[in-house]
Coordinates of C-alpha atoms and ligand atoms in Angstrom, one line a residue:
M1 CA 88.1 142.9 10.9
A2 CA 91.3 141.1 11.6
S3 CA 92.7 141.9 8.2
T4 CA 92.6 145.6 8.9
L5 CA 94.5 145.2 12.2
D6 CA 97.0 143.2 10.2
A7 CA 97.3 146.0 7.7
L8 CA 98.0 148.5 10.5
E9 CA 100.3 146.2 12.4
R10 CA 102.1 145.3 9.2
W11 CA 102.7 149.0 8.4
V12 CA 103.9 149.8 11.9
N13 CA 106.3 146.9 11.7
E14 CA 107.6 148.1 8.3
V15 CA 108.1 151.6 9.7
A16 CA 109.9 150.2 12.8
A17 CA 112.2 148.1 10.6
L18 CA 113.1 151.3 8.7
T19 CA 113.4 153.8 11.6
R20 CA 114.7 151.3 14.2
P21 CA 113.2 152.9 17.4
A22 CA 114.2 151.6 20.9
K23 CA 110.5 151.4 21.8
I24 CA 107.1 151.5 20.3
H25 CA 104.2 153.1 22.1
W26 CA 100.6 152.7 20.9
C27 CA 98.7 155.8 22.1
D28 CA 95.4 155.2 23.9
G29 CA 94.5 158.9 24.1
S30 CA 94.0 158.9 27.8
E31 CA 94.5 161.8 30.2
A32 CA 97.1 159.7 32.1
E33 CA 99.1 159.2 28.9
Y34 CA 99.0 163.0 28.2
Q35 CA 100.2 163.8 31.7
T36 CA 103.0 161.3 31.5
L37 CA 104.2 162.8 28.2
V38 CA 104.0 166.3 29.7
R39 CA 106.1 165.3 32.7
Q40 CA 108.7 163.7 30.4
M41 CA 108.8 166.8 28.2
L42 CA 109.2 169.1 31.2
A43 CA 112.1 166.9 32.4
D44 CA 113.9 167.1 29.0
G45 CA 113.2 170.7 28.3
T46 CA 110.8 170.2 25.4
L47 CA 108.2 172.0 27.5
I48 CA 108.7 174.8 30.0
E49 CA 106.2 175.2 32.8
L50 CA 104.3 178.6 32.7
N51 CA 102.8 180.3 35.8
Q52 CA 100.5 177.5 37.2
Q53 CA 98.6 180.0 39.4
T54 CA 97.5 182.2 36.5
H55 CA 97.7 179.5 33.8
P56 CA 97.1 176.0 35.3
G57 CA 98.1 173.2 32.9
C58 CA 99.8 175.6 30.5
Y59 CA 103.2 175.0 29.0
L60 CA 105.6 176.7 26.6
H61 CA 107.4 175.0 23.7
R62 CA 110.2 176.8 21.9
S63 CA 110.8 175.4 18.5
H64 CA 114.1 175.6 16.6
P65 CA 114.3 179.2 15.3
S66 CA 114.4 177.9 11.7
D67 CA 111.3 175.8 12.2
V68 CA 108.5 178.2 12.9
A69 CA 106.0 178.0 10.0
R70 CA 104.8 175.9 7.1
V71 CA 107.4 175.5 4.3
E72 CA 105.5 175.6 1.1
H73 CA 108.6 175.2 -1.1
L74 CA 109.4 171.9 0.7
T75 CA 105.8 170.6 0.6
L76 CA 105.2 168.2 -2.3
V77 CA 102.1 166.4 -3.7
C78 CA 103.4 163.3 -5.5
H79 CA 100.6 162.1 -7.8
Q80 CA 101.6 159.3 -10.2
N81 CA 100.9 161.6 -13.1
E82 CA 102.6 165.0 -12.7
Q83 CA 99.8 166.7 -14.5
D84 CA 97.4 165.8 -11.7
A85 CA 99.4 167.8 -9.2
G86 CA 98.8 171.0 -11.2
P87 CA 100.9 174.2 -11.3
N88 CA 99.6 174.9 -7.8
N89 CA 101.7 172.2 -6.3
H90 CA 105.3 171.0 -6.2
W91 CA 105.7 167.5 -7.5
L92 CA 108.1 164.6 -7.6
A93 CA 107.5 161.1 -9.0
P94 CA 106.3 158.9 -6.2
A95 CA 109.1 156.3 -6.5
E96 CA 111.7 159.0 -6.3
A97 CA 109.9 160.7 -3.5
H98 CA 109.6 157.5 -1.5
A99 CA 113.3 156.7 -2.0
K100 CA 114.3 160.2 -0.9
M101 CA 112.1 160.1 2.2
D102 CA 113.0 156.5 3.2
A103 CA 116.7 157.5 3.1
L104 CA 116.0 160.3 5.6
F105 CA 113.9 158.0 7.8
D106 CA 116.5 155.2 7.8
G107 CA 117.5 154.6 11.4
C108 CA 116.2 158.1 12.4
M109 CA 114.5 156.8 15.6
E110 CA 117.4 154.9 17.0
G111 CA 117.4 155.1 20.8
R112 CA 114.0 156.9 20.8
T113 CA 110.4 156.0 21.3
M114 CA 108.1 155.6 18.3
Y115 CA 104.5 156.7 18.9
V116 CA 101.6 155.2 17.0
I117 CA 98.7 157.7 17.0
P118 CA 95.3 156.4 15.7
Y119 CA 93.1 159.4 15.2
C120 CA 89.7 160.3 13.8
M121 CA 89.1 163.6 12.0
G122 CA 85.5 164.5 12.9
P123 CA 83.1 163.1 15.5
I124 CA 83.8 159.3 16.0
G125 CA 80.3 158.3 15.0
S126 CA 79.9 160.6 12.0
P127 CA 79.7 159.2 8.4
L128 CA 81.5 162.3 7.3
S129 CA 84.6 161.6 9.5
R130 CA 87.7 159.9 8.2
C131 CA 90.5 158.2 10.2
G132 CA 94.3 158.2 10.0
V133 CA 97.3 156.9 11.9
E134 CA 100.3 159.1 12.5
I135 CA 103.6 157.5 13.5
T136 CA 106.0 160.0 15.0
D137 CA 109.1 160.2 17.3
S138 CA 107.9 163.5 18.8
P139 CA 106.1 163.6 22.1
Y140 CA 105.2 167.2 21.4
V141 CA 103.4 166.0 18.3
V142 CA 101.5 163.4 20.3
A143 CA 100.4 166.0 22.9
N144 CA 99.2 168.3 20.2
M145 CA 97.4 165.6 18.3
K146 CA 95.7 164.6 21.6
I147 CA 94.2 168.2 21.7
M148 CA 93.6 168.6 18.0
T149 CA 92.0 165.3 17.1
R150 CA 89.9 162.5 18.6
M151 CA 92.9 160.3 19.2
G152 CA 93.4 156.9 20.8
K153 CA 91.3 153.8 21.5
A154 CA 88.0 154.9 20.0
A155 CA 89.7 155.9 16.8
Q156 CA 91.6 152.7 16.6
E157 CA 88.4 150.7 17.0
R158 CA 86.8 152.7 14.1
I159 CA 89.9 152.0 12.0
E160 CA 89.6 148.3 12.8
N161 CA 85.9 148.2 11.8
E162 CA 86.2 150.4 8.7
G163 CA 89.4 149.0 7.3
I164 CA 90.6 152.4 5.9
F165 CA 93.0 154.9 7.3
V166 CA 95.4 157.5 6.0
K167 CA 99.0 156.6 6.8
G168 CA 101.2 159.5 8.1
L169 CA 104.9 159.0 9.0
H170 CA 106.7 161.8 10.8
S171 CA 110.1 162.4 12.3
T172 CA 111.5 165.6 13.7
G173 CA 114.9 164.5 12.3
E174 CA 117.8 166.9 12.7
L175 CA 115.6 170.0 12.1
D176 CA 118.0 170.8 9.3
P177 CA 116.2 172.9 6.6
E178 CA 118.3 171.0 4.1
R179 CA 116.9 167.7 5.3
R180 CA 113.2 168.8 5.5
F181 CA 110.3 167.6 3.3
I182 CA 106.6 167.2 3.6
M183 CA 105.5 164.7 1.0
H184 CA 102.0 163.5 0.1
F185 CA 101.1 160.5 -2.0
P186 CA 97.4 161.0 -2.8
E187 CA 96.8 157.7 -4.6
E188 CA 98.3 155.8 -1.6
R189 CA 96.6 158.1 1.0
T190 CA 100.0 158.4 2.5
I191 CA 102.0 161.3 4.0
K192 CA 105.8 161.4 4.9
S193 CA 107.1 164.3 6.8
Y194 CA 110.7 164.7 7.9
G195 CA 112.8 167.4 9.6
S196 CA 110.2 169.8 11.1
G197 CA 108.3 169.8 14.4
Y198 CA 106.1 172.8 13.4
G199 CA 102.3 172.5 13.5
G200 CA 101.2 172.3 9.9
N201 CA 104.3 170.3 8.9
A202 CA 104.1 167.8 11.8
L203 CA 100.6 167.4 13.1
L204 CA 99.7 165.3 10.1
G205 CA 95.9 165.1 10.9
K206 CA 95.6 168.8 10.1
K207 CA 96.7 170.3 6.8
C208 CA 98.4 167.1 5.4
H209 CA 95.5 164.8 6.0
A210 CA 92.4 166.9 6.5
L211 CA 93.2 169.1 3.5
R212 CA 95.8 167.8 1.1
I213 CA 94.8 164.1 1.2
A214 CA 91.2 164.7 2.1
S215 CA 90.7 167.0 -0.9
N216 CA 91.5 164.0 -3.0
Q217 CA 89.2 161.7 -1.0
A218 CA 86.5 164.4 -1.3
R219 CA 86.8 164.7 -5.0
D220 CA 86.5 160.9 -5.4
E221 CA 83.6 160.6 -3.0
G222 CA 81.6 163.8 -3.9
W223 CA 82.3 166.2 -1.0
L224 CA 84.5 169.2 -0.2
A225 CA 87.5 169.5 2.2
E226 CA 88.1 173.2 2.7
H227 CA 90.2 175.7 4.6
M228 CA 87.2 177.2 6.3
L229 CA 85.8 178.1 9.7
I230 CA 82.2 177.2 10.6
V231 CA 80.2 179.6 12.8
G232 CA 76.6 179.6 13.9
I233 CA 74.7 182.9 14.1
E234 CA 71.6 182.8 16.3
N235 CA 69.1 185.6 15.9
P236 CA 66.9 187.0 18.7
S237 CA 64.1 184.5 17.6
G238 CA 66.5 181.6 18.3
E239 CA 67.0 180.6 14.7
T240 CA 70.6 179.7 13.8
H241 CA 72.3 180.0 10.4
Y242 CA 75.6 178.3 9.9
I243 CA 78.2 180.1 7.8
A244 CA 81.4 178.6 6.4
A245 CA 84.2 181.0 5.5
A246 CA 87.5 180.5 3.7
F247 CA 90.2 183.1 4.5
P248 CA 93.9 182.4 3.9
S249 CA 96.2 181.6 6.9
A250 CA 96.3 184.3 9.5
C251 CA 93.5 186.3 7.8
G252 CA 90.8 186.0 10.5
K253 CA 89.2 182.6 10.6
T254 CA 89.7 182.0 14.3
N255 CA 88.6 185.5 15.1
L256 CA 85.3 185.3 13.0
A257 CA 84.6 181.8 14.4
M258 CA 84.7 183.2 18.0
L259 CA 83.2 186.6 17.3
I260 CA 81.5 188.5 20.2
P261 CA 78.5 190.5 19.0
P262 CA 78.7 194.3 19.4
E263 CA 76.9 195.7 22.4
G264 CA 73.5 196.4 20.7
Y265 CA 73.3 193.0 19.2
R266 CA 74.0 191.3 22.5
R267 CA 71.2 193.3 24.1
D268 CA 68.9 192.2 21.3
G269 CA 69.7 188.6 21.9
W270 CA 72.1 187.7 19.1
K271 CA 74.4 184.7 19.9
V272 CA 77.4 183.3 18.1
W273 CA 78.4 179.6 18.2
T274 CA 81.8 178.2 17.3
V275 CA 81.8 175.0 15.3
G276 CA 85.3 175.2 13.7
D277 CA 88.1 177.7 13.1
D278 CA 90.2 176.2 10.3
I279 CA 88.9 173.2 8.4
C280 CA 85.5 172.3 7.1
W281 CA 84.3 169.1 5.4
M282 CA 81.0 169.5 3.6
R283 CA 78.7 167.1 1.8
P284 CA 75.2 167.4 0.2
G285 CA 72.5 165.9 2.5
T286 CA 69.3 164.1 1.3
D287 CA 67.5 167.5 1.4
G288 CA 70.0 169.0 -1.1
R289 CA 71.6 171.3 1.4
L290 CA 75.3 171.1 2.2
Y291 CA 76.1 169.7 5.7
A292 CA 79.4 170.5 7.4
I293 CA 81.6 169.0 10.1
N294 CA 84.7 170.4 11.7
P295 CA 87.2 167.5 11.5
E296 CA 89.3 168.9 14.3
A297 CA 88.8 168.8 18.1
G298 CA 91.0 171.8 19.0
F299 CA 92.4 175.1 17.9
F300 CA 95.9 175.7 16.7
G301 CA 95.5 179.5 16.7
V302 CA 97.7 182.5 16.0
A303 CA 98.7 184.1 19.3
P304 CA 99.8 187.6 18.4
G305 CA 96.8 190.0 18.2
T306 CA 94.7 187.7 20.4
S307 CA 93.5 190.0 23.2
D308 CA 90.5 190.8 25.4
S309 CA 89.4 193.4 22.9
S310 CA 90.0 191.4 19.7
N311 CA 89.0 187.9 20.8
P312 CA 88.0 187.4 24.4
N313 CA 86.6 183.9 23.7
A314 CA 90.0 182.7 22.5
L315 CA 91.7 184.4 25.5
K316 CA 89.3 182.7 27.9
S317 CA 89.8 179.3 26.1
I318 CA 93.6 179.5 26.6
S319 CA 93.6 180.5 30.3
H320 CA 94.3 176.8 31.3
D321 CA 95.4 173.5 29.8
T322 CA 97.0 175.0 26.7
I323 CA 100.3 174.4 24.9
F324 CA 101.9 177.7 23.7
T325 CA 104.6 177.6 21.0
N326 CA 107.1 180.4 20.4
V327 CA 105.4 183.1 22.6
A328 CA 107.3 185.4 24.9
V329 CA 107.0 185.3 28.7
T330 CA 106.6 188.0 31.4
A331 CA 108.6 188.5 34.6
D332 CA 106.1 186.3 36.5
N333 CA 106.2 183.6 33.8
Q334 CA 103.0 184.2 32.1
P335 CA 102.7 183.8 28.3
W336 CA 102.9 187.0 26.4
W337 CA 102.6 188.3 22.8
E338 CA 102.1 191.6 21.0
G339 CA 98.6 192.8 21.6
L340 CA 98.4 191.8 25.3
P341 CA 98.9 194.2 28.2
G342 CA 102.0 193.8 30.4
T343 CA 105.7 193.5 29.3
P344 CA 107.7 190.7 28.0
V345 CA 111.1 189.9 29.7
T346 CA 112.0 186.8 27.6
D347 CA 111.5 186.6 23.9
W348 CA 110.3 183.5 21.9
Q349 CA 113.8 182.3 21.5
G350 CA 114.5 182.4 25.3
R351 CA 116.7 185.6 25.0
P352 CA 116.2 188.6 27.3
Y353 CA 113.7 190.7 25.4
D354 CA 115.3 193.4 23.3
P355 CA 113.1 195.3 20.7
A356 CA 116.1 195.5 18.5
N357 CA 115.6 191.7 17.9
G358 CA 112.1 192.2 16.6
P359 CA 108.8 191.1 18.1
A360 CA 108.9 189.4 21.5
A361 CA 106.6 186.6 20.4
H362 CA 107.2 185.1 16.9
P363 CA 104.5 186.5 14.5
N364 CA 103.4 182.9 13.9
S365 CA 103.5 181.9 17.5
R366 CA 100.5 179.6 18.3
F367 CA 98.3 178.1 21.1
T368 CA 97.0 174.6 21.0
V369 CA 93.8 174.2 23.0
S370 CA 90.8 171.8 23.2
A371 CA 87.7 173.3 21.5
R372 CA 85.7 172.3 24.5
Q373 CA 87.4 175.1 26.4
C374 CA 85.9 177.7 24.2
P375 CA 82.9 179.5 25.9
T376 CA 81.0 179.6 22.6
W377 CA 81.8 176.0 21.5
S378 CA 78.6 174.8 19.8
P379 CA 77.0 171.5 21.0
K380 CA 76.3 170.9 17.3
A381 CA 80.0 170.5 16.7
E382 CA 79.7 167.0 18.0
D383 CA 76.7 166.2 15.8
A384 CA 77.3 163.2 13.5
Q385 CA 75.1 164.8 10.7
G386 CA 77.0 168.1 10.7
V387 CA 75.3 171.5 10.4
P388 CA 73.5 172.8 7.4
I389 CA 75.4 175.7 5.7
S390 CA 73.4 178.8 4.7
A391 CA 76.3 180.8 3.3
I392 CA 79.8 180.3 2.0
V393 CA 82.1 183.3 2.4
F394 CA 85.4 184.0 0.7
G395 CA 87.8 186.7 1.7
G396 CA 91.4 187.8 2.0
R397 CA 93.7 190.7 2.8
R398 CA 93.0 193.2 0.0
P399 CA 94.2 196.8 0.8
S400 CA 92.2 198.2 -2.1
L401 CA 89.5 197.5 -4.7
L402 CA 87.6 194.7 -3.0
P403 CA 84.5 196.0 -1.2
L404 CA 83.6 195.1 2.3
V405 CA 81.1 192.6 1.1
M406 CA 79.5 191.4 -2.2
E407 CA 77.3 188.5 -3.1
A408 CA 77.6 186.2 -6.0
R409 CA 74.5 186.0 -8.3
D410 CA 74.7 182.2 -8.4
W411 CA 76.9 179.2 -7.7
T412 CA 79.1 179.6 -10.8
H413 CA 79.7 183.2 -10.0
G414 CA 80.5 182.2 -6.4
V415 CA 83.0 179.6 -7.6
L416 CA 84.6 182.4 -9.7
M417 CA 84.8 184.7 -6.6
G418 CA 86.5 181.9 -4.7
A419 CA 88.9 181.1 -7.5
A420 CA 89.8 184.7 -8.0
M421 CA 90.6 185.2 -4.3
G422 CA 93.8 187.1 -3.5
S423 CA 95.5 188.0 -0.3
E424 CA 98.7 189.5 1.1
T425 CA 101.0 186.8 2.4
T426 CA 101.4 186.4 6.2
A427 CA 103.8 184.8 8.7
A428 CA 102.0 181.5 8.7
A429 CA 104.4 180.3 5.9
T430 CA 108.1 181.1 5.5
G431 CA 108.8 183.7 2.9
A432 CA 108.1 187.4 2.2
V433 CA 105.1 188.9 4.1
G434 CA 102.6 191.3 2.6
V435 CA 102.9 190.3 -1.0
L436 CA 99.6 190.0 -2.9
R437 CA 99.1 186.5 -4.4
R438 CA 96.1 184.6 -5.7
D439 CA 95.0 182.0 -3.2
S440 CA 91.9 180.3 -4.7
M441 CA 89.4 179.3 -1.9
A442 CA 92.4 179.9 0.6
M443 CA 93.6 176.5 -0.6
K444 CA 96.8 177.4 -2.5
P445 CA 99.0 175.7 0.0
F446 CA 96.5 172.9 0.7
C447 CA 94.7 171.7 -2.5
G448 CA 96.1 168.3 -3.0
Y449 CA 95.4 168.2 -6.8
H450 CA 95.2 170.3 -9.9
Y451 CA 93.4 173.6 -9.3
G452 CA 91.6 173.3 -12.7
D453 CA 90.1 169.9 -11.6
Y454 CA 89.3 171.4 -8.2
F455 CA 87.3 174.3 -9.7
A456 CA 85.4 171.7 -11.9
H457 CA 84.7 169.7 -8.7
W458 CA 83.3 172.9 -7.0
L459 CA 81.1 173.6 -10.1
S460 CA 79.8 170.0 -10.1
F461 CA 77.7 170.6 -6.9
D462 CA 75.3 172.7 -8.9
Q463 CA 72.9 169.8 -9.6
P464 CA 69.1 169.7 -10.1
G465 CA 67.6 169.5 -6.6
A466 CA 70.6 171.0 -4.9
K467 CA 69.9 173.7 -2.4
L468 CA 73.3 175.3 -2.3
P469 CA 74.3 178.1 0.1
K470 CA 74.6 181.7 -1.1
V471 CA 78.2 182.7 -1.8
F472 CA 79.7 186.0 -0.6
H473 CA 83.1 187.7 -0.7
V474 CA 84.3 189.9 2.2
N475 CA 87.3 192.2 2.8
W476 CA 88.0 193.3 6.4
F477 CA 91.4 194.6 5.3
R478 CA 90.7 197.5 3.0
K479 CA 92.9 200.5 3.8
G480 CA 92.3 204.3 3.5
K481 CA 94.7 206.8 2.2
D482 CA 96.3 207.0 5.7
G483 CA 97.2 203.3 5.5
K484 CA 94.7 202.4 8.3
F485 CA 92.0 199.8 8.0
L486 CA 88.7 201.4 7.0
W487 CA 86.5 198.8 8.7
P488 CA 86.7 198.1 12.5
G489 CA 86.5 194.4 11.9
F490 CA 86.3 191.7 14.7
G491 CA 83.0 191.8 16.6
D492 CA 81.6 194.4 14.1
N493 CA 81.9 191.8 11.3
L494 CA 78.6 190.5 12.7
R495 CA 77.0 193.5 11.0
V496 CA 78.1 192.1 7.6
L497 CA 77.0 188.5 8.6
E498 CA 73.6 189.8 9.5
W499 CA 73.2 191.4 6.1
M500 CA 74.2 188.0 4.5
I501 CA 71.6 186.2 6.5
A502 CA 69.0 188.8 5.6
R503 CA 69.9 188.1 1.9
V504 CA 69.6 184.3 2.5
E505 CA 66.2 184.9 4.1
G506 CA 65.1 187.3 1.2
K507 CA 64.6 190.2 3.6
V508 CA 66.8 192.8 1.9
R509 CA 67.2 193.5 -1.8
G510 CA 70.8 194.7 -2.0
K511 CA 72.2 196.7 -4.9
E512 CA 73.2 194.9 -8.0
T513 CA 76.6 195.8 -9.6
P514 CA 78.5 194.1 -12.4
V515 CA 80.8 192.4 -9.8
G516 CA 78.1 191.2 -7.4
T517 CA 75.3 192.4 -5.1
L518 CA 76.3 194.9 -2.5
P519 CA 74.3 196.3 0.5
A520 CA 71.9 199.0 -0.6
P521 CA 72.1 202.2 1.4
G522 CA 70.7 201.6 4.9
E523 CA 70.8 197.8 4.7
L524 CA 74.0 197.5 6.8
K525 CA 73.2 198.1 10.4
L526 CA 75.8 200.6 11.6
D527 CA 74.2 202.0 14.8
G528 CA 76.7 202.4 17.6
L529 CA 79.6 202.5 15.2
S530 CA 81.7 205.5 14.6
L531 CA 82.3 205.1 10.9
D532 CA 82.3 208.2 8.8
K533 CA 80.3 208.5 5.6
A534 CA 83.4 208.7 3.4
A535 CA 84.8 205.5 4.8
L536 CA 81.6 203.7 4.3
A537 CA 81.4 205.0 0.7
E538 CA 84.9 203.8 0.1
L539 CA 84.2 200.4 1.6
L540 CA 81.2 199.9 -0.7
D541 CA 82.7 201.5 -3.8
V542 CA 83.0 199.6 -7.1
D543 CA 85.8 201.2 -9.1
Q544 CA 85.1 200.3 -12.7
A545 CA 88.6 200.9 -14.1
G546 CA 90.2 199.1 -11.2
W547 CA 87.8 196.1 -11.6
Q548 CA 88.5 195.9 -15.4
V549 CA 92.2 195.5 -14.6
E550 CA 91.3 192.9 -11.9
L551 CA 89.1 190.9 -14.3
A552 CA 91.8 190.8 -16.9
A553 CA 94.3 189.5 -14.2
I554 CA 91.7 186.9 -13.1
G555 CA 91.4 185.8 -16.8
E556 CA 95.1 185.4 -17.0
Y557 CA 95.2 183.5 -13.8
L558 CA 92.5 181.1 -14.9
A559 CA 94.4 180.5 -18.1
S560 CA 97.4 179.4 -16.1
F561 CA 95.4 176.2 -15.3
S562 CA 94.7 175.5 -19.0
P563 CA 93.7 173.1 -20.4
R564 CA 92.0 172.0 -17.2
T565 CA 90.3 175.4 -16.4
P566 CA 86.5 174.6 -16.7
A567 CA 85.0 176.4 -19.7
A568 CA 82.1 177.5 -17.4
L569 CA 84.5 179.4 -15.2
R570 CA 86.2 181.2 -18.2
G571 CA 82.7 182.0 -19.4
E572 CA 81.8 183.5 -16.1
Q573 CA 84.9 185.6 -16.0
Q574 CA 84.0 186.9 -19.5
R575 CA 80.5 187.6 -18.4
V576 CA 81.6 189.8 -15.5
A577 CA 84.3 191.5 -17.7
L578 CA 81.6 192.3 -20.3
A579 CA 79.2 193.6 -17.7
L580 CA 82.0 196.0 -16.5
E581 CA 82.4 197.4 -20.0
T582 CA 78.8 198.2 -20.4
I583 CA 78.3 199.8 -17.0
E584 CA 76.9 203.4 -17.2
Ligands
GTP1 P1 95.3 180.2 10.4 O1 95.2 179.6 11.8 O2 96.7 180.5 10.0 O3 94.6 179.5 9.4 O4 94.7 181.7 10.6 P2 93.3 182.4 10.8 O5 92.6 182.6 9.5 O6 92.5 181.6 11.8 O7 93.7 183.8 11.4 P3 93.3 184.5 12.8 O8 91.8 184.6 13.1 O9 94.1 184.0 13.8 O10 93.8 186.0 12.5 C1 95.1 186.4 12.3 C2 95.3 187.9 12.3 O11 94.3 188.6 11.7 C3 95.4 188.5 13.7 O12 96.6 189.3 13.7 C4 94.2 189.2 13.9 O13 94.3 190.3 14.8 C5 93.8 189.7 12.5 N1 92.4 189.8 12.2 C6 91.4 188.9 12.4 N2 90.2 189.4 12.2 C7 90.4 190.7 11.8 C8 89.5 191.8 11.4 O14 88.3 191.6 11.3 N3 90.1 193.0 11.0 C9 91.4 193.2 11.1 N4 91.9 194.3 10.8 N5 92.3 192.2 11.5 C10 91.8 191.0 11.8
SPV2 C1 97.7 177.7 8.7 O1 98.9 178.1 8.4 O2 96.7 177.9 7.9 C2 97.4 177.1 10.0 C3 98.5 176.7 10.8 O3 96.2 176.9 10.3 S1 99.2 175.2 10.3 O4 98.6 174.2 11.1 O5 100.6 175.3 10.6 O6 98.9 175.0 8.9
MN3 MN1 94.8 177.5 8.6

């Protein structure tokens, strides 16, 4: 449609008039274009070549030391009506926000190249996919978007046919934290991001589009845009169940998505398929089940802790053609981070490594890699229809109280479990680390509208004829008195997933408790694991007094979204609280 092309061209011209670049480059998404950008960034120091013998096609980017994570206090969702943003978001009136941002963008690309990146979130041919265009002055952003999305010609064609795209304008600016904002205009399907080159702030297809704007699109159109991994678990008979799991940033999504089955499971023929590690878009199919796609085409994963013992699939994926951001390097110029063997000689800021300066790699250092390089990448990830979801899992870093696993009794209870989620904060966002905060559905930083309305949207999927997934809550991070994790985690998490699948298939009965159904004795397969009885008992304990305090806190938290908290959710919280009072 000519009019669409006009709309895109008109917008590009408008942006060019404001930012005044020396040159405009329309990205075609080709390999040649990527290589040209890499050469240019190597020449100007944006990228540093790593050891090409051990890591062909791998490069290091060192960001500005003040620009290493998402900045939630500078991230705003500018609905026309302040109430629609909810207490879960920062807000500014759209007109004021535009004025503020346009002043920053005024002339900011002078003497530089402006890149126009048409991209598609999801397989190009999928009805569940949505497109966007990011305009940026950062070649690093272009290279990352090439890996993370379906970017270039095919996306532009879809945009021209469809007539709809999310507009994202980005400039690295001066990297001055005083001149840094990430603004969203949900009604206009528009994003403006200035002053940061870091992943979630600058790769606008990811959190800005695929979660903050898309959560608004999803609400209007009857689907869900979630901060979830998608993993396929194939049993020895060759049947695969797909599981979607929401954990907050740096709480284990990439690791669970690429899990390697424990020895005994591998022998028996269990296989794990990676569909997505961060974002999941789900929609009810004609059969009433929820079908999910991963809108991304790559992984922007946490480097520290990634090792041959924790995540060999990730380590294999990033052995070539990978961009590393803020990792350390070894004497022979290999990328390095805490958790890997070997020794760093240069830290993430390019200084000689000195333990007095803290970790060698930044705790939020990342790798950007094409999903196709993952040994367990699922062929179904390219499926236009998406994969049917058998179970939804919520979880976070909870040092106490929350058991290893529990199952919601129905959808409403599941939504309560998701809404009540809490987790200790991590290095993925600037601010204090290790502070417990509520993070409903792992979407606190990403839900682009009022949490009360969002909970109501979740509840609305419970329709006659719907065949909704079972909902679970897990906690890999419960600690014993010695301060150590009680559960081994990583590959052994498959033991918990197997129990969930057995519940989905009706093969085990579980043990009902007021807070949910837990594994009955003997139902969790623990052979080959050295886990003592006391640790297991603690992992599956329901501490009545502790839970009563928790339920009261959940009640208060839900009330903070009043008057938009759905009555059904308040009712559910009261039901569980009452059940806890009458426990024997
Ligand atoms: P984002 O990309 O920020 O959304 O994070 P993510 O949820 O994908 O987190 P990731 O899988 O990269 O995990 C981050 C940290 O959690 C790493 O330090 C891991 O070592 C640790 N981790 C992951 N899974 C487990 C687990 O099962 N047990 C324990 N104890 N730690 C885990
Ligand atoms: C997260 O912080 O949840 C991430 C990394 O996945 S970022 O893309 O920066 O949001
Ligand atoms: Mn994430």
